[in-house]
Coordinates of C-alpha atoms in Angstrom, one line a residue:
X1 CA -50.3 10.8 8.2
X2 CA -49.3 11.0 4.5
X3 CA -46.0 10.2 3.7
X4 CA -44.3 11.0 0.3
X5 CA -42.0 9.7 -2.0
X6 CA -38.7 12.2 -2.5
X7 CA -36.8 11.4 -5.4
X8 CA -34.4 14.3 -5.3
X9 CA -32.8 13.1 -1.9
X10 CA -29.3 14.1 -1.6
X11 CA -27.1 11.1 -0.7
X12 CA -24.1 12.0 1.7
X13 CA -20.5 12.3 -0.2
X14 CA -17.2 12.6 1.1
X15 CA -14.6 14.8 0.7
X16 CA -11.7 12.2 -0.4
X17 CA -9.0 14.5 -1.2
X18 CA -6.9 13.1 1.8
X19 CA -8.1 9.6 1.0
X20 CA -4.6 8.5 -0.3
X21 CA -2.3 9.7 2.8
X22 CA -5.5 7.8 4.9
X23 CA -4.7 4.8 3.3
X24 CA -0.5 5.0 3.5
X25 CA -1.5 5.9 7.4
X26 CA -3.3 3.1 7.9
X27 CA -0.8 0.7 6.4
X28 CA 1.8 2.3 8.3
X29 CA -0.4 1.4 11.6
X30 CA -0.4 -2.3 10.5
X31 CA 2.8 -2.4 9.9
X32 CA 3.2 -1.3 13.6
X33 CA 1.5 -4.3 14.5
X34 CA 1.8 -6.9 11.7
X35 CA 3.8 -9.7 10.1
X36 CA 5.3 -7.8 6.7
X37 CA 4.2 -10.2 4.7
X38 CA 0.8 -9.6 5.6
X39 CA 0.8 -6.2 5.2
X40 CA 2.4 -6.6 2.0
X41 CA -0.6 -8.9 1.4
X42 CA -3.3 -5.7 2.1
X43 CA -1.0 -3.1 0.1
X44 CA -1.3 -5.3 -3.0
X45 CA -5.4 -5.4 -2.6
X46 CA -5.8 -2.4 -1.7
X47 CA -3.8 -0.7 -4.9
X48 CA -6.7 -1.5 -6.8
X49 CA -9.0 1.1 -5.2
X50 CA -6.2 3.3 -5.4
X51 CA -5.4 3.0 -8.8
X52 CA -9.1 3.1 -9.8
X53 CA -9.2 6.1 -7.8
X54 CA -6.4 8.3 -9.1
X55 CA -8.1 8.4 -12.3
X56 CA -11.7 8.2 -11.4
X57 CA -11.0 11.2 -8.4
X58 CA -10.4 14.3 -10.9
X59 CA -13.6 14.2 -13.0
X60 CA -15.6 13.8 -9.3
X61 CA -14.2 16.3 -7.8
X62 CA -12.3 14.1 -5.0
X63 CA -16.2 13.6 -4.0
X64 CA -17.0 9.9 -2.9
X65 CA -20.2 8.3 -2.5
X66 CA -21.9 4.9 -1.8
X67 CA -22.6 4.9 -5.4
X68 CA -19.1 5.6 -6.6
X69 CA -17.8 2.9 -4.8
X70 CA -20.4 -0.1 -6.5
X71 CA -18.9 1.1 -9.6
X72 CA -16.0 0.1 -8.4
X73 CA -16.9 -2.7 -7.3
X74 CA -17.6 -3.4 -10.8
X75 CA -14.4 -1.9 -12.1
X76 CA -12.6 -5.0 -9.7
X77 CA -14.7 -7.7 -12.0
X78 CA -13.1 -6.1 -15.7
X79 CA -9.9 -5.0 -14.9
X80 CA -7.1 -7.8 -14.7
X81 CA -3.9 -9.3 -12.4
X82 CA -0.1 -8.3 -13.4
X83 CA -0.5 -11.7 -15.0
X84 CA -3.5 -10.7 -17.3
X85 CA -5.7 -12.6 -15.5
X86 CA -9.4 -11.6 -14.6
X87 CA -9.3 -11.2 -11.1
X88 CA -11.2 -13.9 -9.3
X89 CA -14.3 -13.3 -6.9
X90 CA -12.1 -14.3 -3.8
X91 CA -9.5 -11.3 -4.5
X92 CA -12.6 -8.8 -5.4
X93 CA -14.1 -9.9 -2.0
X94 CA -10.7 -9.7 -0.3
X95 CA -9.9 -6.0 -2.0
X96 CA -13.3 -4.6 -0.6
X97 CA -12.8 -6.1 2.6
X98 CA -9.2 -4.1 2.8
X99 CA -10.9 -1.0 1.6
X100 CA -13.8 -1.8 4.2
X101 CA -11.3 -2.1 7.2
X102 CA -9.5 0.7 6.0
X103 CA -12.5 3.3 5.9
X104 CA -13.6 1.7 9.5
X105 CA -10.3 2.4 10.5
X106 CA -10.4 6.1 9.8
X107 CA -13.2 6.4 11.2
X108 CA -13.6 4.4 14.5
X109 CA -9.9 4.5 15.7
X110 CA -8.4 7.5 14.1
X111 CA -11.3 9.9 13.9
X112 CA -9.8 11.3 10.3
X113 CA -13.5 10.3 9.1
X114 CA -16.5 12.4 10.4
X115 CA -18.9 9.5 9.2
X116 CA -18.3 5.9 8.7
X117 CA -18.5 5.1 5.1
X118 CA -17.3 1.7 5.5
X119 CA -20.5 0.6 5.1
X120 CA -20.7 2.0 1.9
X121 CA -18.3 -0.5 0.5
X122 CA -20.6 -3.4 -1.2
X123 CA -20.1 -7.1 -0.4
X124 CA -19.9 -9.6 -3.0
X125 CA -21.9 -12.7 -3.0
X126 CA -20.0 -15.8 -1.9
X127 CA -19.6 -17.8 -5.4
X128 CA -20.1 -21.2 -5.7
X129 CA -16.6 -23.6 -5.5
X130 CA -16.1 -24.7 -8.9
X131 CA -12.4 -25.5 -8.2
X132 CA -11.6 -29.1 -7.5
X133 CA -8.9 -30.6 -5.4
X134 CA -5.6 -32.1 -7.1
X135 CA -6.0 -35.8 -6.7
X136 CA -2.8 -37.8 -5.3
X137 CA -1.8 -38.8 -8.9
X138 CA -2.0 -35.1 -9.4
X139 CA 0.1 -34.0 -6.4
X140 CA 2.4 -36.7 -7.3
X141 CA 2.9 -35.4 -11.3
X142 CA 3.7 -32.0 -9.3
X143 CA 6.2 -33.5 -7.4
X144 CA 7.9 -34.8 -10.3
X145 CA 7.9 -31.7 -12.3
X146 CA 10.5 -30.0 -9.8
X147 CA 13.0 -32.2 -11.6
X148 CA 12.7 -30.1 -14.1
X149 CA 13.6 -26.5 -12.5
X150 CA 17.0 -24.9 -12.1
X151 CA 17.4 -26.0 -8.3
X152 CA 15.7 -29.3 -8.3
X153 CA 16.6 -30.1 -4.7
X154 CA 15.9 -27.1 -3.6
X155 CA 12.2 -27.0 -5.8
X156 CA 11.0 -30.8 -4.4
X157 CA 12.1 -29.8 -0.8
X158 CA 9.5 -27.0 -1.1
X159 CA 6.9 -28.2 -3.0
X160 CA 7.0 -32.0 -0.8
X161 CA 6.5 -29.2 2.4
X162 CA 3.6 -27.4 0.8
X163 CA 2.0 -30.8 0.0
X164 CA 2.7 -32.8 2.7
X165 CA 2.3 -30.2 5.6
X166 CA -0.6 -28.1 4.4
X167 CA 1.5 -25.0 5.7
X168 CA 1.5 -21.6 3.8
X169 CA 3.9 -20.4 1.8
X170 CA 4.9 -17.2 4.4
X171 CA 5.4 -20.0 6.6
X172 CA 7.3 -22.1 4.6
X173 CA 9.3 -19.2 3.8
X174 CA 9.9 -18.8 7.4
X175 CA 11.4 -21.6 8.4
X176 CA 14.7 -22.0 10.2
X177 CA 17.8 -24.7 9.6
X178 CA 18.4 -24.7 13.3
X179 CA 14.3 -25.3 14.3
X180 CA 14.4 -28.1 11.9
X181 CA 14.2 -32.3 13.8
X182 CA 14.2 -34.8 11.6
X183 CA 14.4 -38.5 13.3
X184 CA 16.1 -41.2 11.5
X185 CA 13.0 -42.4 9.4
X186 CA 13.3 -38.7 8.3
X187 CA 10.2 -37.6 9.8
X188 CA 10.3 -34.9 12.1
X189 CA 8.7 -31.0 12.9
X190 CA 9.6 -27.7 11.9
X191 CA 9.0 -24.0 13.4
X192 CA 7.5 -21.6 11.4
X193 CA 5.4 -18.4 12.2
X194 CA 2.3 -17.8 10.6
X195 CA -0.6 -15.5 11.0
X196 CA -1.4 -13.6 14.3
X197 CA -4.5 -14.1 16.0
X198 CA -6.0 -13.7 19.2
X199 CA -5.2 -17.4 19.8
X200 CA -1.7 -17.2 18.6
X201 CA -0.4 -13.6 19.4
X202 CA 3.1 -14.6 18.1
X203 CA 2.0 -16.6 15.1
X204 CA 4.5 -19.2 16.0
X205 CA 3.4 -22.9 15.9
X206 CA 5.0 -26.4 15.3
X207 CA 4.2 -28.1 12.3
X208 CA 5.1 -32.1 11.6
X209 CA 6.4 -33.5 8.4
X210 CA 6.2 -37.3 7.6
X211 CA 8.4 -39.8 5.8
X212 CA 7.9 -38.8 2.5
X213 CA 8.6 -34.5 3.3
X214 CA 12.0 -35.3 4.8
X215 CA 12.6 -38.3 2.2
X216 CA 13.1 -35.1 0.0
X217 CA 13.8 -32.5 2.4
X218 CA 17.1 -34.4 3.6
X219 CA 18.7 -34.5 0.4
X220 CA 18.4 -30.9 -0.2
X221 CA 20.2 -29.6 3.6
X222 CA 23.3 -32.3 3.2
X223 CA 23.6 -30.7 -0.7
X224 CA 23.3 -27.6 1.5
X225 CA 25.5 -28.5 4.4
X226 CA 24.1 -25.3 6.2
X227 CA 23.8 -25.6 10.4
X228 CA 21.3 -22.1 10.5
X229 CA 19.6 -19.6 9.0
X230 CA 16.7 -19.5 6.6
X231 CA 16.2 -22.7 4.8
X232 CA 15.0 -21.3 1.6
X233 CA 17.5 -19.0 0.1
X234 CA 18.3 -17.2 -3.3
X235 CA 21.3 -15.1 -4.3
X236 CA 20.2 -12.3 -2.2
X237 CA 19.1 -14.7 1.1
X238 CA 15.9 -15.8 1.8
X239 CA 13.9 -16.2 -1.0
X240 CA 10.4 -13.9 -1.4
X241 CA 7.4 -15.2 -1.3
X242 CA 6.5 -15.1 -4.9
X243 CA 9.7 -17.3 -5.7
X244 CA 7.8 -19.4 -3.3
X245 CA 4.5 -19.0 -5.2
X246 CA 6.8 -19.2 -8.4
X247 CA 8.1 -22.8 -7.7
X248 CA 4.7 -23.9 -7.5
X249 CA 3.2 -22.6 -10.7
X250 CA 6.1 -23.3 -12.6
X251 CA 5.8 -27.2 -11.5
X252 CA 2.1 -27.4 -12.5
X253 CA 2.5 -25.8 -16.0
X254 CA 5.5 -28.5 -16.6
X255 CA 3.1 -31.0 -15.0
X256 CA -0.1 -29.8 -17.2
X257 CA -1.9 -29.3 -14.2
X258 CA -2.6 -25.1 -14.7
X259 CA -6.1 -26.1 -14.3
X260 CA -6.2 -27.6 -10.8
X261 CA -3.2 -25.7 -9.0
X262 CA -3.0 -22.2 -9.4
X263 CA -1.1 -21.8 -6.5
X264 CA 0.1 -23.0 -2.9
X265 CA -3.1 -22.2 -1.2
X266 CA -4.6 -25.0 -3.8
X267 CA -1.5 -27.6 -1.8
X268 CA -3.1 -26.3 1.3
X269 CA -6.4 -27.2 0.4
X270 CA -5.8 -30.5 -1.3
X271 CA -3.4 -31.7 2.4
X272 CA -6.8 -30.4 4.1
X273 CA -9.3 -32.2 2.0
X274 CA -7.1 -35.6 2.0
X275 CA -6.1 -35.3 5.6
X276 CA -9.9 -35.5 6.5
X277 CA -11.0 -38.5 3.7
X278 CA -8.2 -40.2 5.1
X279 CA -9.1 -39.5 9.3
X280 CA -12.0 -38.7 10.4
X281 CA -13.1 -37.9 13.7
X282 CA -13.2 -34.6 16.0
X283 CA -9.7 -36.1 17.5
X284 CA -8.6 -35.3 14.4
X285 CA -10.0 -32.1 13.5
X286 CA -8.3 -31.1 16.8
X287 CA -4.8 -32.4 15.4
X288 CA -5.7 -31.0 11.9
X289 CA -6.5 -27.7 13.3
X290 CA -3.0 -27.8 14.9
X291 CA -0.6 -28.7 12.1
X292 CA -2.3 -25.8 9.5
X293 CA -3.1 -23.1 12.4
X294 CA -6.7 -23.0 12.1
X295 CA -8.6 -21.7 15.2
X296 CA -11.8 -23.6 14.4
X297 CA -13.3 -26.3 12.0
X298 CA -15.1 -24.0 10.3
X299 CA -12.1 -21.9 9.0
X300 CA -11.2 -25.8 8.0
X301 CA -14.3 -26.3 6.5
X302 CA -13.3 -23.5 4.0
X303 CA -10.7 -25.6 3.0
X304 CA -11.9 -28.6 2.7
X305 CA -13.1 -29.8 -1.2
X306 CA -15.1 -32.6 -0.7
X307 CA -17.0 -34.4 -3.9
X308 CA -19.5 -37.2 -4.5
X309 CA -16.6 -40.1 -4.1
X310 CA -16.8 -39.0 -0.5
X311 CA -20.3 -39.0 0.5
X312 CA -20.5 -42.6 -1.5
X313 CA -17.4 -43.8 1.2
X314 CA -19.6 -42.8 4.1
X315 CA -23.2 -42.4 3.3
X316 CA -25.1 -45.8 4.9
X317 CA -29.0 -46.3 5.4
X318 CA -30.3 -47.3 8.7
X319 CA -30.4 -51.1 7.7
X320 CA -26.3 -51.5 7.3
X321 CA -24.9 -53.1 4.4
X322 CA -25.7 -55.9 2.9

C-alpha cells in the first residue's frame, strides 16, 4: 500500500475562552486540599501563562494549540522576575509543569476538557548545574552579615536555622515558641510542617538543631521573652515568607556573596551537600532524609552539589594507599 505525505493536516485547537475561570477552579481545588503556601507557590507560576495569555488570546481567537503553547514556552525564556531577572530554567520547568497539571486536571478529574491537552505543554531539558555550593567560610560571612540588618537577633536566629537545619523557609516560618526544646548546651528540636506527601499526609516532622543554631537562637527568644505563638514575627504577626526569603538575600549582598546564595533553597542545599561530605553512609542518608523531609535519596541527590575536592577525599585504587 502507498502511503502519502499530507502537509495540510489540521492540528486539533481548543476553544480556551473559559481557560482563565479553569485555572482560578483549579487553584481553588488545591487550596481545598493544600498548605497555602504552596498554593500560593503554584499561583505565582502559573501567572505567567496567564499573563502571556491575556494578551496573546485576542489576536487567536481564544483558539489554543500545541504550537501556541511552545511559543510560550519561549516567551517564559525572555520575559523577566518582579526583580528584573531572567527567569531561570528551574522556574520555566516549574511554570510548565503547573500549567501541565492544571490542563490534566481539567481534563481527567473535572471533565471541563473534552481532550487532554496537557500533553501539549513542552518539557524543558534538564540544564546542567552550574551553581556551586557556599563553602563554610561563605556560610560563615552570611552569618555575620545579619549584624548588619534592622533586627539582628531576630535575622541570625533565622539565617543560623536555615543553615544549620537544612529546613525550608515555609517551614521555618512555621515554627512554634511552645514546640521549641532546647537542652542546656542549647541544642535541641523544633516542630515545623512542611510539604504533604503520601508519606507525610500532615506535613508535620521534627527537625534537630545543634550547638551553634541555638547558640544564636537563644539570644533572640530571652530578647523576646515570648512563652507561644509563632517564633518569627513582624508588626502584623508572623512574618511572610518573602521577609523570610528577604533576610537571606539581604545578608548575602552585605556579605558579597549574590553569586553563590540567591536564596534559602541555596542554605538547604549547601546543609545537604556538607551533611553528606561530612557523614557518609546509608545510616545516614536515613537520618538525613529525616531532618530535611525527603522521602528518598534521590530527591537528596537533587540537592546535593558535590565537586572534584570530593571525589579526591574518597576515590582509592584497588592497591590502597601508599
Amino acid at each position: 500500500m502507498l502511503h502519502t505525505i499530507n502537509l495540510d493536516h489540521s492540528a486539533d485547537t481548543l476553544d480556551a475562552s473559559d481557560l482563565p475561570a479553569v485555572i482560578r477552579l483549579w487553584l481553588d481545588d488545591c487550596r481545598s486540599r493544600l498548605p497555602a503556601y504552596t498554593v500560593a507557590g503554584y499561583a505565582d507560576k502559573i501567572a505567567y501563562f496567564s499573563l502571556w495569555w491575556a494578551d496573546v488570546a485576542p489576536w487567536r481567537q481564544n483558539e489554543l494549540s500545541r504550537s501556541d503553547l511552545h511559543a510560550f514556552a519561549r516567551w517564559l525564556a525572555t520575559t523577566t522576575t518582579s526583580r528584573r531577572k531572567p527567569l531561570s530554567l528551574n522556574t520555566r520547568r516549574d511554570v510548565l509543569r503547573r500549567l501541565r497539571q492544571c490542563l490534566r486536571w481539567a481534563f481527567a478529574e473535572r471533565s471541563y476538557l473534552s481532550l487532554d491537552v496537557s500533553a501539549w505543554v513542552p518539557k524543558l531539558p534538564a540544564g546542567k548545574r552550574s551553581r556551586r555550593v557556599a563553602t563554610v567560610d561563605e556560610l560563615r560571612r552570611l552569618l555575620a552579615a545579619a549584624d548588619l540588618a534592622a533586627d539582628p537577633l531576630r535575622d541570625r536566629a533565622a539565617l543560623a536555622l536555615l543553615i544549620q537545619t537544612g529546613m525550608r523557609r515555609a517551614e521555618l516560618r512555621s515554627v512554634l515558641v511552645e514546640t521549641i526544646v532546647m537542652a542546656a548546651d542549647w541544642s535541641g528540636t523544633l516542630h515545623v510542617v512542611g510539604k504533604r506527601t503520601s508519606a507525610n499526609p500532615t506535613g508535620e516532622r521534627i527537625v534537630a538543631f545543634d550547638v551553634l543554631a541555638g547558640s544564636h537562637l537563644a539570644p533572640y527568644l530571652d530578647a523576646q521573652g515570648w512563652a507561644a505563638g509563632p517564633l518569627l514575627r513582624g508588626a502584623g504577626g508572623v512574618v511572610s515568607l518573602k521577609t523570610v526569603e528577604r533576610i537571606v538575600t539581604r545578608a548575602a549582598k552585605l556579605a558579597g556573596l549574590e553569586d553563590v546564595i540567591d536564596g534559602c533553597h541555596d542554605l538547604r542545599r549547601a546543609f545537604i551537600t556538607h551533611f553528606r561530605r561530612n557523614f557518609r553512609g546509608a545510616g545516614y542518608d536515613h537520618l538525613l532524609r529525616w531532618q530535611v523531609g525527603h522521602a528518598t535519596d534521590a530527591v537528596s541527590d537533587i540537592y546535593d552539589l558535590p565537586d572534584v575536592t570530593d571525589l579526591v577525599d574518597v576515590i582509592r585504587g584497588p592497591l590502597g594507599v601508599l
